[in-house]
Amino acid sequence: MAILTVRNLPDEVHRAPRARAAQHGRSTEAEVRALLEEAVKPQGRLKLGSLLADIGRQMKLTDEEAALITTRDASPPRAVAFE
């Protein structure tokens, strides 16, 4: 994992994550990680399941067709041939 050092923080900026960390019951370092992660993750990020459900709705899949997608192939695995 990467290490980040931030120098010359104003005192009030340094105190704020410490206070938030105490409210959330975690270390200042963990709070700063959470703040950074929240600040940089994309807004409105879709999860894969939501995206696939939207695609299914656009294609107007029937319930029977959707059931086929979730049905698992029970056949035994085959050996891979690299030739």
Coordinates of C-alpha atoms in Angstrom, one line a residue:
M1 CA 0.0 0.0 0.0
A2 CA 1.1 3.5 -0.7
I3 CA 2.0 6.0 2.0
L4 CA 1.0 9.7 1.8
T5 CA 2.5 12.5 3.9
V6 CA 0.7 15.8 4.0
R7 CA 2.7 18.8 5.4
N8 CA 1.7 22.2 6.6
L9 CA -1.9 21.5 7.5
P10 CA -3.6 24.3 9.4
D11 CA -4.4 23.3 13.0
E12 CA -8.2 23.4 12.4
V13 CA -7.8 21.1 9.4
H14 CA -5.8 18.7 11.5
R15 CA -8.3 18.8 14.4
A16 CA -11.4 18.1 12.2
P17 CA -10.5 14.5 11.2
R18 CA -9.5 13.8 14.8
A19 CA -12.9 14.9 16.0
R20 CA -14.7 12.9 13.3
A21 CA -12.6 9.8 14.1
A22 CA -13.7 10.0 17.7
Q23 CA -17.3 10.2 16.7
H24 CA -17.0 7.2 14.4
G25 CA -14.9 5.2 16.9
R26 CA -11.8 4.8 14.7
S27 CA -8.3 6.2 14.5
T28 CA -7.5 9.5 12.9
E29 CA -5.6 7.6 10.2
A30 CA -8.6 5.4 9.4
E31 CA -10.8 8.5 9.3
V32 CA -8.5 10.3 6.8
R33 CA -8.5 7.1 4.6
A34 CA -12.3 7.1 4.7
L35 CA -12.5 10.8 3.9
L36 CA -10.1 10.5 1.0
E37 CA -11.9 7.4 -0.4
E38 CA -15.2 9.3 -0.2
A39 CA -13.8 12.3 -1.9
V40 CA -12.3 10.6 -4.9
K41 CA -14.8 7.8 -5.7
P42 CA -16.9 8.6 -8.7
Q43 CA -20.4 10.1 -8.1
G44 CA -23.3 7.9 -9.2
R45 CA -21.1 4.8 -9.6
L46 CA -23.2 1.8 -10.8
K47 CA -22.6 -1.6 -9.4
L48 CA -22.3 -4.5 -11.9
G49 CA -25.7 -6.0 -10.9
S50 CA -27.5 -2.7 -11.4
L51 CA -25.9 -2.3 -14.8
L52 CA -26.8 -5.9 -15.9
A53 CA -30.4 -5.4 -14.7
D54 CA -30.7 -2.2 -16.7
I55 CA -29.4 -4.0 -19.8
G56 CA -32.0 -6.8 -19.3
R57 CA -34.8 -4.2 -19.0
Q58 CA -33.6 -2.5 -22.2
M59 CA -33.6 -5.8 -24.0
K60 CA -37.0 -6.6 -22.6
L61 CA -36.0 -10.0 -21.4
T62 CA -38.9 -12.3 -20.3
D63 CA -38.8 -13.9 -16.9
E64 CA -38.0 -17.2 -18.6
E65 CA -35.0 -15.7 -20.4
A66 CA -33.7 -14.1 -17.2
A67 CA -34.0 -17.4 -15.4
L68 CA -31.8 -19.1 -18.1
I69 CA -29.1 -16.5 -17.4
T70 CA -29.0 -17.4 -13.7
T71 CA -29.2 -21.2 -14.3
R72 CA -25.8 -22.8 -13.6
D73 CA -24.2 -25.3 -15.8
A74 CA -23.9 -28.5 -13.7
S75 CA -21.7 -30.4 -16.2
P76 CA -18.3 -31.3 -14.9
P77 CA -15.4 -29.0 -16.0
R78 CA -13.3 -30.0 -19.0
A79 CA -9.5 -30.1 -19.1
V80 CA -8.0 -27.1 -20.8
A81 CA -6.0 -27.8 -24.0
F82 CA -3.3 -25.3 -24.8
E83 CA -2.5 -26.7 -28.3

